[in-house]
CSV table of C-alpha atoms in Angstrom, one decimal:
chain,number,residue,atom,x,y,z
A,1,UNK,CA,0.0,0.0,0.0
A,2,UNK,CA,2.8,2.4,0.9
A,3,UNK,CA,4.6,1.8,-2.4
A,4,UNK,CA,1.4,2.6,-4.2
A,5,UNK,CA,0.9,5.8,-2.1
A,6,UNK,CA,4.4,7.0,-2.8
A,7,UNK,CA,3.9,6.5,-6.6
A,8,UNK,CA,0.8,8.7,-6.8
A,9,UNK,CA,2.6,12.1,-6.8
A,10,UNK,CA,5.0,10.9,-9.5
A,11,UNK,CA,2.0,9.8,-11.7
A,12,UNK,CA,0.2,13.2,-11.2
A,13,UNK,CA,3.4,15.1,-11.9
A,14,UNK,CA,4.2,13.2,-15.1
A,15,UNK,CA,0.8,14.2,-16.4
A,16,UNK,CA,0.9,17.9,-15.7
A,17,UNK,CA,0.8,19.8,-19.1
A,18,UNK,CA,3.2,22.7,-19.7
A,19,UNK,CA,2.0,25.9,-18.0
A,20,UNK,CA,-0.1,24.0,-15.5
A,21,UNK,CA,0.2,23.2,-11.8
A,22,UNK,CA,-1.4,20.4,-9.8
A,23,UNK,CA,-2.7,20.3,-6.2
A,24,UNK,CA,-5.0,18.2,-4.0
A,25,UNK,CA,-8.4,19.5,-2.7
A,26,UNK,CA,-10.6,17.2,-0.6
A,27,UNK,CA,-8.6,14.2,-1.9
A,28,UNK,CA,-9.3,15.3,-5.5
A,29,UNK,CA,-6.3,16.2,-7.8
A,30,UNK,CA,-6.8,19.5,-9.6
A,31,UNK,CA,-4.7,20.3,-12.7
A,32,UNK,CA,-5.1,24.0,-13.6
A,33,UNK,CA,-3.2,26.7,-15.3
A,34,UNK,CA,-0.2,27.8,-13.2
A,35,UNK,CA,-1.6,31.4,-12.8
A,36,UNK,CA,-4.0,29.9,-10.2
A,37,UNK,CA,-2.7,29.5,-6.6
A,38,UNK,CA,-4.7,27.1,-4.4
A,39,UNK,CA,-6.2,28.6,-1.3
A,40,UNK,CA,-8.7,26.1,0.2
A,41,UNK,CA,-11.7,23.9,-0.3
A,42,UNK,CA,-15.0,25.8,-0.2
A,43,UNK,CA,-17.6,23.3,-1.4
A,44,UNK,CA,-18.4,19.7,-2.3
A,45,UNK,CA,-21.5,18.9,-4.3
A,46,UNK,CA,-23.0,16.1,-6.3
A,47,UNK,CA,-21.1,17.4,-9.4
A,48,UNK,CA,-17.6,17.9,-7.9
A,49,UNK,CA,-15.3,19.8,-5.6
A,50,UNK,CA,-15.0,23.6,-5.4
A,51,UNK,CA,-11.9,25.4,-4.2
A,52,UNK,CA,-10.9,29.0,-3.9
A,53,UNK,CA,-7.7,30.2,-5.7
A,54,UNK,CA,-5.8,33.3,-6.4
A,55,UNK,CA,-5.6,34.2,-10.1
A,56,UNK,CA,-2.2,35.9,-10.3
A,57,UNK,CA,-3.0,37.3,-13.8
A,58,UNK,CA,-5.8,39.5,-12.5
A,59,UNK,CA,-4.7,39.6,-8.7
A,60,UNK,CA,-8.2,38.4,-7.8
A,61,UNK,CA,-9.6,35.4,-5.9
A,62,UNK,CA,-11.8,33.0,-7.9
A,63,UNK,CA,-13.7,29.8,-7.3
A,64,UNK,CA,-12.7,26.7,-9.3
A,65,UNK,CA,-15.2,23.8,-9.7
A,66,UNK,CA,-13.8,20.6,-10.9
A,67,UNK,CA,-16.4,18.2,-12.5
A,68,UNK,CA,-14.6,14.9,-12.7
A,69,UNK,CA,-15.6,12.2,-15.3
A,70,UNK,CA,-17.9,14.8,-16.8
A,71,UNK,CA,-19.0,12.6,-19.8
A,72,UNK,CA,-19.7,9.3,-18.0
A,73,UNK,CA,-23.5,10.0,-17.7
A,74,UNK,CA,-25.3,11.7,-20.6
A,75,UNK,CA,-27.9,13.5,-18.4
A,76,UNK,CA,-25.1,14.9,-16.2
A,77,UNK,CA,-23.1,15.9,-19.2
A,78,UNK,CA,-26.0,17.8,-20.6
A,79,UNK,CA,-26.5,19.6,-17.3
A,80,UNK,CA,-22.9,20.7,-17.3
A,81,UNK,CA,-23.0,22.0,-20.9
A,82,UNK,CA,-26.3,23.8,-20.2
A,83,UNK,CA,-24.9,25.4,-17.1
A,84,UNK,CA,-21.8,26.6,-18.9
A,85,UNK,CA,-23.8,28.0,-21.9
A,86,UNK,CA,-26.2,29.9,-19.6
A,87,UNK,CA,-23.4,31.3,-17.4
A,88,UNK,CA,-21.7,32.5,-20.6
A,89,UNK,CA,-24.9,34.1,-21.7
A,90,UNK,CA,-25.9,35.8,-18.5
A,91,UNK,CA,-24.4,39.2,-17.5
A,92,UNK,CA,-26.0,40.5,-14.2
A,93,UNK,CA,-24.6,41.4,-10.8
A,94,UNK,CA,-27.1,39.1,-9.0
A,95,UNK,CA,-26.0,36.1,-11.0
A,96,UNK,CA,-22.7,34.3,-10.5
A,97,UNK,CA,-20.2,35.4,-13.2
A,98,UNK,CA,-18.3,32.9,-15.3
A,99,UNK,CA,-14.7,33.9,-15.4
A,100,UNK,CA,-13.4,31.1,-17.6
A,101,UNK,CA,-13.8,27.5,-18.6
A,102,UNK,CA,-10.3,25.9,-18.7
A,103,UNK,CA,-9.3,24.8,-22.1
A,104,UNK,CA,-8.6,21.0,-22.0
A,105,UNK,CA,-5.1,19.7,-22.9
A,106,UNK,CA,-6.4,18.2,-26.1
A,107,UNK,CA,-9.6,18.3,-28.2
A,108,UNK,CA,-10.5,14.7,-27.2
A,109,UNK,CA,-9.6,12.2,-24.6
A,110,UNK,CA,-10.1,14.4,-21.5
A,111,UNK,CA,-12.6,13.6,-18.7
A,112,UNK,CA,-12.5,16.6,-16.3
A,113,UNK,CA,-14.0,20.1,-16.7
A,114,UNK,CA,-12.8,23.1,-14.7
A,115,UNK,CA,-15.3,26.0,-14.4
A,116,UNK,CA,-13.9,29.2,-12.9
A,117,UNK,CA,-16.4,31.7,-11.4
A,118,UNK,CA,-16.6,34.7,-9.1
A,119,UNK,CA,-15.7,33.8,-5.5
A,120,UNK,CA,-18.3,34.4,-2.9
A,121,UNK,CA,-17.8,33.9,0.9
A,122,UNK,CA,-20.8,31.9,1.9
A,123,UNK,CA,-24.3,30.9,1.0
A,124,UNK,CA,-27.8,31.7,2.4
A,125,UNK,CA,-28.2,28.2,3.9
A,126,UNK,CA,-25.2,28.7,6.1
A,127,UNK,CA,-26.3,32.2,7.0
A,128,UNK,CA,-29.9,31.1,8.0
A,129,UNK,CA,-28.5,28.4,10.3
A,130,UNK,CA,-25.7,30.5,11.8
A,131,UNK,CA,-26.0,32.7,14.9
A,132,UNK,CA,-25.9,35.8,12.7
A,133,UNK,CA,-28.7,38.1,13.6
A,134,UNK,CA,-30.9,38.7,10.6
A,135,UNK,CA,-32.8,42.0,10.6
A,136,UNK,CA,-35.7,43.2,8.5
A,137,UNK,CA,-33.1,45.1,6.4
A,138,UNK,CA,-31.1,42.0,5.8
A,139,UNK,CA,-34.2,40.1,4.6
A,140,UNK,CA,-35.4,43.0,2.5
A,141,UNK,CA,-32.0,43.4,0.8
A,142,UNK,CA,-31.6,39.6,0.2
A,143,UNK,CA,-35.1,39.4,-1.3
A,144,UNK,CA,-34.6,42.5,-3.5
A,145,UNK,CA,-31.4,41.0,-5.0
A,146,UNK,CA,-32.9,37.5,-5.4
A,147,UNK,CA,-36.0,38.9,-7.2
A,148,UNK,CA,-33.8,41.2,-9.3
A,149,UNK,CA,-31.7,38.3,-10.4
A,150,UNK,CA,-34.8,36.2,-11.2
A,151,UNK,CA,-36.4,38.9,-13.2
A,152,UNK,CA,-33.3,39.0,-15.4
A,153,UNK,CA,-33.4,35.2,-15.7
A,154,UNK,CA,-37.1,35.1,-16.5
A,155,UNK,CA,-36.8,38.0,-19.0
A,156,UNK,CA,-34.4,35.7,-20.9
A,157,UNK,CA,-37.2,33.1,-21.1
A,158,UNK,CA,-35.4,30.8,-18.7
A,159,UNK,CA,-36.6,29.1,-15.5
A,160,UNK,CA,-34.0,28.3,-12.9
A,161,UNK,CA,-35.9,25.3,-11.5
A,162,UNK,CA,-33.6,24.7,-8.5
A,163,UNK,CA,-33.8,27.8,-6.3
A,164,UNK,CA,-32.9,27.0,-2.6
A,165,UNK,CA,-30.8,28.7,0.0
A,166,UNK,CA,-27.6,26.8,-0.8
A,167,UNK,CA,-27.8,28.1,-4.4
A,168,UNK,CA,-27.8,31.7,-3.3
A,169,UNK,CA,-24.2,32.9,-2.7
A,170,UNK,CA,-23.4,35.8,-0.4
A,171,UNK,CA,-20.6,38.1,0.6
A,172,UNK,CA,-19.9,39.8,3.9
A,173,UNK,CA,-21.4,43.0,2.5
A,174,UNK,CA,-24.6,41.1,1.7
A,175,UNK,CA,-24.2,40.9,-2.0
A,176,UNK,CA,-26.2,38.0,-3.4
A,177,UNK,CA,-25.6,36.0,-6.5
A,178,UNK,CA,-27.8,33.1,-7.8
A,179,UNK,CA,-25.8,30.1,-8.9
A,180,UNK,CA,-26.2,26.4,-10.1
A,181,UNK,CA,-28.0,26.5,-13.4
A,182,UNK,CA,-27.7,22.8,-14.1
A,183,UNK,CA,-31.4,22.3,-14.0
A,184,UNK,CA,-32.4,25.6,-15.7
A,185,UNK,CA,-34.5,25.4,-18.9
A,186,UNK,CA,-35.9,27.7,-21.5
A,187,UNK,CA,-39.7,27.6,-20.9
A,188,UNK,CA,-41.1,28.8,-24.2
A,189,UNK,CA,-40.0,25.9,-26.3
A,190,UNK,CA,-40.0,22.9,-23.9
A,191,UNK,CA,-42.9,23.4,-21.6
A,192,UNK,CA,-44.6,20.2,-22.8
A,193,UNK,CA,-41.7,17.9,-22.0
A,194,UNK,CA,-40.1,19.4,-18.9
A,195,UNK,CA,-38.9,16.7,-16.6
A,196,UNK,CA,-40.2,16.1,-13.1
A,197,UNK,CA,-36.7,16.2,-11.6
A,198,UNK,CA,-36.7,19.8,-10.6
A,199,UNK,CA,-36.1,21.7,-7.4
A,200,UNK,CA,-35.2,20.1,-4.1
A,201,UNK,CA,-38.5,18.8,-2.7
A,202,UNK,CA,-38.9,21.4,0.1
A,203,UNK,CA,-38.9,24.2,-2.4
A,204,UNK,CA,-41.0,22.5,-5.0
A,205,UNK,CA,-44.2,24.1,-6.2
A,206,UNK,CA,-47.5,22.2,-6.0
A,207,UNK,CA,-47.8,22.2,-9.8
A,208,UNK,CA,-44.5,20.3,-10.1
A,209,UNK,CA,-45.4,17.7,-7.5
A,210,UNK,CA,-48.9,17.2,-8.8
A,211,UNK,CA,-48.6,17.8,-12.5
A,212,UNK,CA,-45.1,17.7,-13.7
A,213,UNK,CA,-45.5,18.4,-17.4
A,214,UNK,CA,-47.0,21.9,-17.5
A,215,UNK,CA,-45.4,24.7,-15.6
A,216,UNK,CA,-44.0,28.2,-16.0
A,217,UNK,CA,-41.6,30.5,-14.3
A,218,UNK,CA,-44.2,30.7,-11.5
A,219,UNK,CA,-42.5,27.7,-10.0
A,220,UNK,CA,-39.4,29.8,-9.3
A,221,UNK,CA,-41.6,32.3,-7.5
A,222,UNK,CA,-42.9,29.5,-5.2
A,223,UNK,CA,-39.3,28.5,-4.4
A,224,UNK,CA,-38.5,32.2,-3.7
A,225,UNK,CA,-41.5,32.3,-1.3
A,226,UNK,CA,-40.2,29.1,0.5
A,227,UNK,CA,-36.7,30.7,0.8
A,228,UNK,CA,-38.3,34.0,2.1
A,229,UNK,CA,-40.2,32.1,4.8
A,230,UNK,CA,-37.0,30.2,5.8
A,231,UNK,CA,-35.2,33.6,6.1
A,232,UNK,CA,-38.0,34.9,8.4
A,233,UNK,CA,-38.4,31.8,10.5
A,234,UNK,CA,-34.9,30.4,10.4
A,235,UNK,CA,-36.4,26.9,9.6
A,236,UNK,CA,-37.8,25.4,6.4
A,237,UNK,CA,-41.5,26.1,5.9
A,238,UNK,CA,-42.5,22.8,4.2
A,239,UNK,CA,-39.9,20.1,5.1
A,240,UNK,CA,-41.7,17.2,3.5
A,241,UNK,CA,-40.4,13.6,4.0
A,242,UNK,CA,-41.8,12.6,0.5
A,243,UNK,CA,-44.1,13.9,-2.2
A,244,UNK,CA,-47.4,13.2,-0.3
A,245,UNK,CA,-46.0,14.6,2.9
A,246,UNK,CA,-45.0,17.7,1.0
A,247,UNK,CA,-48.5,18.3,-0.2
A,248,UNK,CA,-50.0,17.7,3.2
A,249,UNK,CA,-47.6,20.2,4.8
A,250,UNK,CA,-48.4,22.8,2.1
A,251,UNK,CA,-52.2,22.4,2.7
A,252,UNK,CA,-51.7,22.5,6.5
A,253,UNK,CA,-50.4,26.1,6.0
A,254,UNK,CA,-52.3,27.4,3.0
A,255,UNK,CA,-55.6,25.6,3.7
A,256,UNK,CA,-57.5,23.1,1.5
A,257,UNK,CA,-57.5,24.4,-2.1
A,258,UNK,CA,-60.9,25.3,-3.7
A,259,UNK,CA,-62.3,23.4,-6.7
A,260,UNK,CA,-61.1,26.4,-8.9
A,261,UNK,CA,-57.6,26.3,-7.4
A,262,UNK,CA,-57.2,22.6,-8.3
A,263,UNK,CA,-58.3,23.2,-11.9
A,264,UNK,CA,-54.6,23.2,-13.1
A,265,UNK,CA,-54.0,19.7,-11.8
A,266,UNK,CA,-54.2,17.4,-14.8
A,267,UNK,CA,-53.8,14.2,-12.8
A,268,UNK,CA,-57.1,12.9,-11.6
A,269,UNK,CA,-55.5,10.7,-8.9
A,270,UNK,CA,-53.7,13.7,-7.5
A,271,UNK,CA,-57.0,15.7,-7.3
A,272,UNK,CA,-58.7,12.7,-5.6
A,273,UNK,CA,-55.8,12.5,-3.0
A,274,UNK,CA,-56.2,16.1,-2.1
A,275,UNK,CA,-60.0,15.8,-1.8
A,276,UNK,CA,-59.6,12.9,0.6
A,277,UNK,CA,-57.3,14.8,3.0
A,278,UNK,CA,-58.9,16.3,6.1
A,279,UNK,CA,-60.2,19.9,5.5
A,280,UNK,CA,-57.7,22.5,6.6
A,281,UNK,CA,-58.2,26.3,7.1
A,282,UNK,CA,-55.5,28.8,6.1
A,283,UNK,CA,-53.0,29.8,8.8
A,284,UNK,CA,-52.2,33.5,9.1
A,285,UNK,CA,-48.7,34.4,8.2
A,286,UNK,CA,-48.6,36.7,11.2
A,287,UNK,CA,-49.2,33.7,13.5
A,288,UNK,CA,-46.3,31.8,11.9
A,289,UNK,CA,-43.9,34.8,11.8
A,290,UNK,CA,-45.0,37.1,14.6
A,291,UNK,CA,-41.8,39.2,14.5
A,292,UNK,CA,-41.9,39.8,10.7
A,293,UNK,CA,-42.6,43.1,9.0
A,294,UNK,CA,-46.3,43.1,7.8
A,295,UNK,CA,-45.1,44.3,4.4
A,296,UNK,CA,-42.9,41.2,4.2
A,297,UNK,CA,-45.8,38.9,5.1
A,298,UNK,CA,-48.0,40.6,2.5
A,299,UNK,CA,-45.4,39.8,-0.2
A,300,UNK,CA,-44.9,36.2,1.1
A,301,UNK,CA,-48.6,35.6,0.9
A,302,UNK,CA,-48.6,36.6,-2.7
A,303,UNK,CA,-45.8,34.2,-3.6
A,304,UNK,CA,-47.1,31.2,-1.8
A,305,UNK,CA,-50.4,30.6,-3.5
A,306,UNK,CA,-51.5,27.0,-4.4
A,307,UNK,CA,-52.8,27.9,-7.8
A,308,UNK,CA,-49.9,28.9,-10.1
A,309,UNK,CA,-52.2,30.8,-12.5
């Protein structure tokens, strides 16, 4: 085992192309242009490891995401390509900026992709569950920036489809940038065939859970409402254990939907399921969030409406 261990650095070194450097981050070897100096690991997701680095050419810190074995799975590969294309297209201060995509050593035969973006210090999930005091001003500024970024995305006829606190990056001065566009889609041309795999369940709109094939950018607004409630209450609003539990929890807060409000549900089984649930009346937002600004609760109530139309 020891002999194998000792041979690893030699193998890595032998493969480093000219003008590049290599380092380990969370046990993952990174091979990047030598203008980047490794600082530390900052994230670890389903699609790879993210580290911070100093870009000596611009004297600026950046984030480098390595996506290993990027072409092993066709669906994952499409997500990665989609994310890169969208980040190249977007140019907005509330959306993570693409600094570079590292050119691979050859046109073929490579497996890893390195995506270099703006570096942010933390994300909203970490802030919500920290001891940091969150004032009304904090909530208002975060929501303003999130809505501003989403207006830009939606005006490009794109739905994010996976808005949640961990996909909202923050800096110490409260700047907010939306990230992770791997599930984003144009909604004008593909609405009839959009997949069900969207949005982490707790932030998933009723129309996605009940009727996955027809939805619009209203589903992002629902997710924003869930994030807003989590900011106000420092806990998820609808932490469902599964699909059915998610709907039960939603109805427990919003009340049983009327016949008209269920008209959008194409699935008869789903409508039957809701009709069989015990009748619930709507809870007041003020009782759920007694310390919140009434103006905030007014906005929250307009976002979290069962009927997407």
